[in-house]
Coordinates of C-alpha atoms in Angstrom, one line a residue:
Chain A
R1 CA 0.0 0.0 0.0
K2 CA 1.3 3.4 -0.9
E3 CA 2.0 5.7 2.0
V4 CA -0.3 8.4 0.8
E5 CA -3.0 7.9 -1.9
Q6 CA -5.3 10.2 -3.6
D7 CA -7.9 9.9 -6.5
P8 CA -6.1 11.5 -9.4
G9 CA -9.3 12.8 -10.9
P10 CA -9.8 15.0 -12.9
F11 CA -12.8 16.5 -11.1
N12 CA -14.6 18.7 -13.6
V13 CA -17.1 21.0 -11.8
P14 CA -19.1 24.2 -12.6
E15 CA -18.3 27.4 -10.9
G16 CA -20.1 27.7 -7.6
A17 CA -20.1 24.0 -7.0
T18 CA -18.9 22.3 -3.8
V19 CA -16.2 19.6 -4.3
A20 CA -14.5 17.2 -1.8
F21 CA -11.2 15.3 -2.0
N22 CA -10.2 12.5 0.1
C23 CA -6.7 11.1 0.8
T24 CA -5.8 8.0 2.7
Y25 CA -2.5 7.5 4.5
S26 CA -0.8 4.3 5.8
N27 CA 1.4 5.4 8.6
S28 CA -0.8 5.5 11.7
A29 CA 2.0 7.2 13.6
S30 CA 1.9 10.2 11.3
Q31 CA 1.3 13.5 13.2
S32 CA 1.4 16.1 10.4
F33 CA -1.0 16.5 7.4
F34 CA -1.3 19.3 5.0
W35 CA -2.9 20.1 1.7
Y36 CA -0.9 21.8 -1.0
R37 CA -1.9 23.3 -4.3
Q38 CA 0.1 23.1 -7.4
D39 CA -0.4 25.0 -10.6
C40 CA 0.9 23.7 -13.8
R41 CA 4.7 23.7 -13.9
K42 CA 4.9 25.7 -10.7
E43 CA 6.1 24.8 -7.2
P44 CA 3.6 23.5 -4.7
K45 CA 2.3 26.0 -2.3
L46 CA 0.8 25.3 1.2
L47 CA -2.9 25.6 1.2
M48 CA -3.6 24.6 4.8
S49 CA -2.6 22.4 7.6
V50 CA -5.0 19.7 8.8
Y51 CA -5.7 19.5 12.5
S52 CA -7.4 16.7 14.4
S53 CA -10.2 19.0 15.2
G54 CA -10.7 20.1 11.7
N55 CA -10.1 23.6 10.4
E56 CA -11.6 26.0 8.1
D57 CA -10.1 28.8 6.0
G58 CA -12.7 30.8 4.1
R59 CA -14.2 28.4 1.4
F60 CA -11.8 25.6 2.4
T61 CA -12.3 23.0 5.1
A62 CA -9.9 20.3 6.0
Q63 CA -10.7 17.3 8.2
L64 CA -8.7 14.5 9.6
N65 CA -10.2 11.1 10.5
R66 CA -7.5 9.1 12.4
A67 CA -9.7 6.0 12.9
S68 CA -10.1 5.5 9.1
Q69 CA -6.7 7.1 8.3
Y70 CA -7.9 9.7 5.8
I71 CA -8.0 13.4 5.4
S72 CA -10.3 15.5 3.3
L73 CA -10.5 18.9 1.7
L74 CA -13.8 20.6 0.9
I75 CA -14.0 23.5 -1.4
R76 CA -17.2 25.5 -1.4
D77 CA -18.4 27.9 -4.0
S78 CA -15.7 26.9 -6.5
K79 CA -14.0 29.6 -8.4
L80 CA -12.3 29.4 -11.8
S81 CA -9.0 30.2 -10.1
D82 CA -9.4 27.1 -7.9
S83 CA -8.4 24.9 -10.9
A84 CA -5.1 23.3 -10.0
T85 CA -3.8 20.0 -8.6
Y86 CA -4.3 19.5 -4.9
L87 CA -1.7 17.5 -3.1
C88 CA -2.2 15.6 0.1
V89 CA 0.8 15.3 2.4
G90 CA 1.4 13.1 5.4
G91 CA 4.3 12.0 7.6
G92 CA 6.1 9.0 6.1
S93 CA 7.5 6.0 8.0
Q94 CA 11.0 7.5 7.9
G95 CA 9.9 10.8 9.5
N96 CA 10.0 12.7 6.2
L97 CA 6.8 14.1 4.5
I98 CA 5.3 12.1 1.7
F99 CA 3.2 13.7 -1.1
G100 CA 0.3 12.1 -2.8
K101 CA 0.2 12.2 -6.6
G102 CA -2.4 14.8 -6.5
T103 CA -6.0 15.4 -7.5
K104 CA -6.6 17.5 -10.5
L105 CA -9.5 20.0 -10.3
S106 CA -10.9 21.8 -13.2
V107 CA -13.6 24.5 -12.5
K108 CA -15.5 25.5 -15.7
P109 CA -17.6 28.6 -16.2
Chain B
N1 CA 12.6 37.3 4.2
A2 CA 13.5 35.8 0.8
G3 CA 11.8 32.5 0.0
V4 CA 13.6 29.3 -1.0
M5 CA 15.9 30.1 -3.8
Q6 CA 16.8 27.4 -6.4
N7 CA 19.2 27.8 -9.3
P8 CA 19.5 27.5 -12.0
R9 CA 15.8 27.6 -13.1
H10 CA 16.7 25.6 -16.3
L11 CA 19.6 23.3 -16.8
V12 CA 20.5 21.5 -20.0
R13 CA 23.1 18.7 -19.9
R14 CA 24.2 16.1 -22.4
R15 CA 24.2 12.5 -21.5
G16 CA 27.3 11.7 -19.3
Q17 CA 27.8 15.2 -17.9
E18 CA 27.3 16.2 -14.3
A19 CA 24.3 18.3 -13.1
R20 CA 24.5 20.4 -9.9
L21 CA 21.4 21.9 -8.6
R22 CA 21.6 24.5 -5.7
C23 CA 19.1 25.4 -3.1
S24 CA 19.2 28.2 -0.5
P25 CA 16.6 27.6 2.2
M26 CA 14.6 30.3 3.8
K27 CA 16.4 32.2 6.5
G28 CA 16.2 30.3 9.8
H29 CA 15.3 27.0 8.1
S30 CA 17.6 24.2 8.8
H31 CA 15.7 21.3 7.2
V32 CA 16.0 20.8 3.5
Y33 CA 14.2 18.4 1.2
W34 CA 14.6 17.5 -2.4
Y35 CA 11.8 16.1 -4.6
R36 CA 11.7 15.1 -8.3
Q37 CA 8.7 15.5 -10.5
L38 CA 8.1 14.0 -13.9
P39 CA 5.4 15.5 -16.2
E40 CA 1.9 14.6 -15.1
E41 CA 3.4 12.7 -12.2
G42 CA 3.4 13.4 -8.4
L43 CA 6.3 14.7 -6.3
K44 CA 8.7 11.9 -5.5
F45 CA 10.7 12.3 -2.2
M46 CA 14.5 12.0 -2.8
V47 CA 16.3 13.1 0.3
Y48 CA 15.9 15.0 3.6
L49 CA 18.8 16.8 5.1
Q50 CA 19.4 18.8 8.2
K51 CA 22.6 21.0 8.4
E52 CA 25.5 18.9 7.5
N53 CA 23.6 15.6 8.0
I54 CA 21.6 13.4 5.7
I55 CA 18.5 12.3 7.7
D56 CA 16.8 10.2 5.1
E57 CA 17.9 9.4 1.6
S58 CA 15.5 6.5 1.0
G59 CA 14.1 8.1 -2.1
M60 CA 17.5 8.8 -3.8
P61 CA 19.0 6.3 -6.3
K62 CA 22.0 4.6 -4.8
E63 CA 24.3 5.5 -7.8
R64 CA 25.1 8.7 -9.5
F65 CA 23.0 10.9 -7.1
S66 CA 24.3 12.7 -3.9
A67 CA 23.2 15.5 -1.8
E68 CA 24.8 17.7 0.7
F69 CA 23.8 20.6 3.0
P70 CA 27.0 22.1 4.3
K71 CA 27.4 24.3 7.3
E72 CA 27.8 27.3 5.1
G73 CA 26.2 27.7 1.7
P74 CA 23.4 26.1 -0.2
S75 CA 22.2 22.6 -0.4
I76 CA 23.5 20.8 -3.5
L77 CA 22.0 18.0 -5.4
R78 CA 24.5 16.4 -7.6
I79 CA 23.8 14.0 -10.5
Q80 CA 26.7 12.4 -12.1
Q81 CA 26.8 10.9 -15.6
V82 CA 23.3 12.1 -16.4
V83 CA 21.0 10.0 -18.5
R84 CA 17.8 11.0 -20.4
G85 CA 15.6 9.5 -17.7
D86 CA 17.0 12.1 -15.2
S87 CA 15.1 14.8 -17.1
A88 CA 12.6 16.2 -14.6
A89 CA 11.7 19.1 -12.5
Y90 CA 13.6 19.0 -9.2
F91 CA 12.1 20.9 -6.4
C92 CA 13.8 21.9 -3.1
A93 CA 11.8 22.8 0.0
S94 CA 12.8 24.0 3.4
S95 CA 11.3 24.0 6.9
P96 CA 12.1 25.3 10.3
T97 CA 10.9 22.2 12.1
N98 CA 10.3 19.2 9.7
E99 CA 6.7 20.3 9.3
K100 CA 5.4 22.8 6.8
L101 CA 7.4 22.8 3.8
F102 CA 8.1 25.9 1.6
F103 CA 9.2 25.2 -1.9
G104 CA 11.5 26.9 -4.3
S105 CA 10.5 27.4 -8.0
G106 CA 12.4 24.3 -9.0
T107 CA 15.1 23.4 -11.5
Q108 CA 14.1 21.9 -14.8
L109 CA 16.7 19.5 -15.9
S110 CA 16.8 18.6 -19.6
V111 CA 19.2 15.9 -20.7
L112 CA 19.9 15.7 -24.4

């Protein structure tokens, strides 16, 4: 089983839609989780950290489910500018941070 | 506070040459990570260093690849005798505490 797995998509949604991504992780000892956003040919940029209690930042909500070992990202009221690849990150078994392959989102007018 | 600086942005090498990729972490960050990304692929972890020490190199090929992060100066990822399959984007990231990573703009390596 890969350490961090995501549905690659693509998710094609209309503007204004709500979309959710899930990501599973295999290292039950992992303490740190993040969502990054990567635009084509650019470097990944931190979108938000994921806390046990869940956290919200504007239209974005991240949740962690330790029992089922998955994290989620919810985007409400999608904008065209949300089109990107969303990368899930979790702690690896060696103490480093492992990235998922990313979920591609395309928001259409 | 400047971000993570990588250079060069683009590097072209012929097969058999050496490639040296440089990364200067953000000020105050002592943790450096190197990732490789092929087109349409995810980020693949290569190596994690903390000032003068290699903490985890489990993602780095055993041959031709090496990395260092000296006490003074940038972190260097060195690829000897490059082959076409080494062509990729190489991203460096730094962190103050092995948590949130801040990425540089990457070096696009093209091997002819």
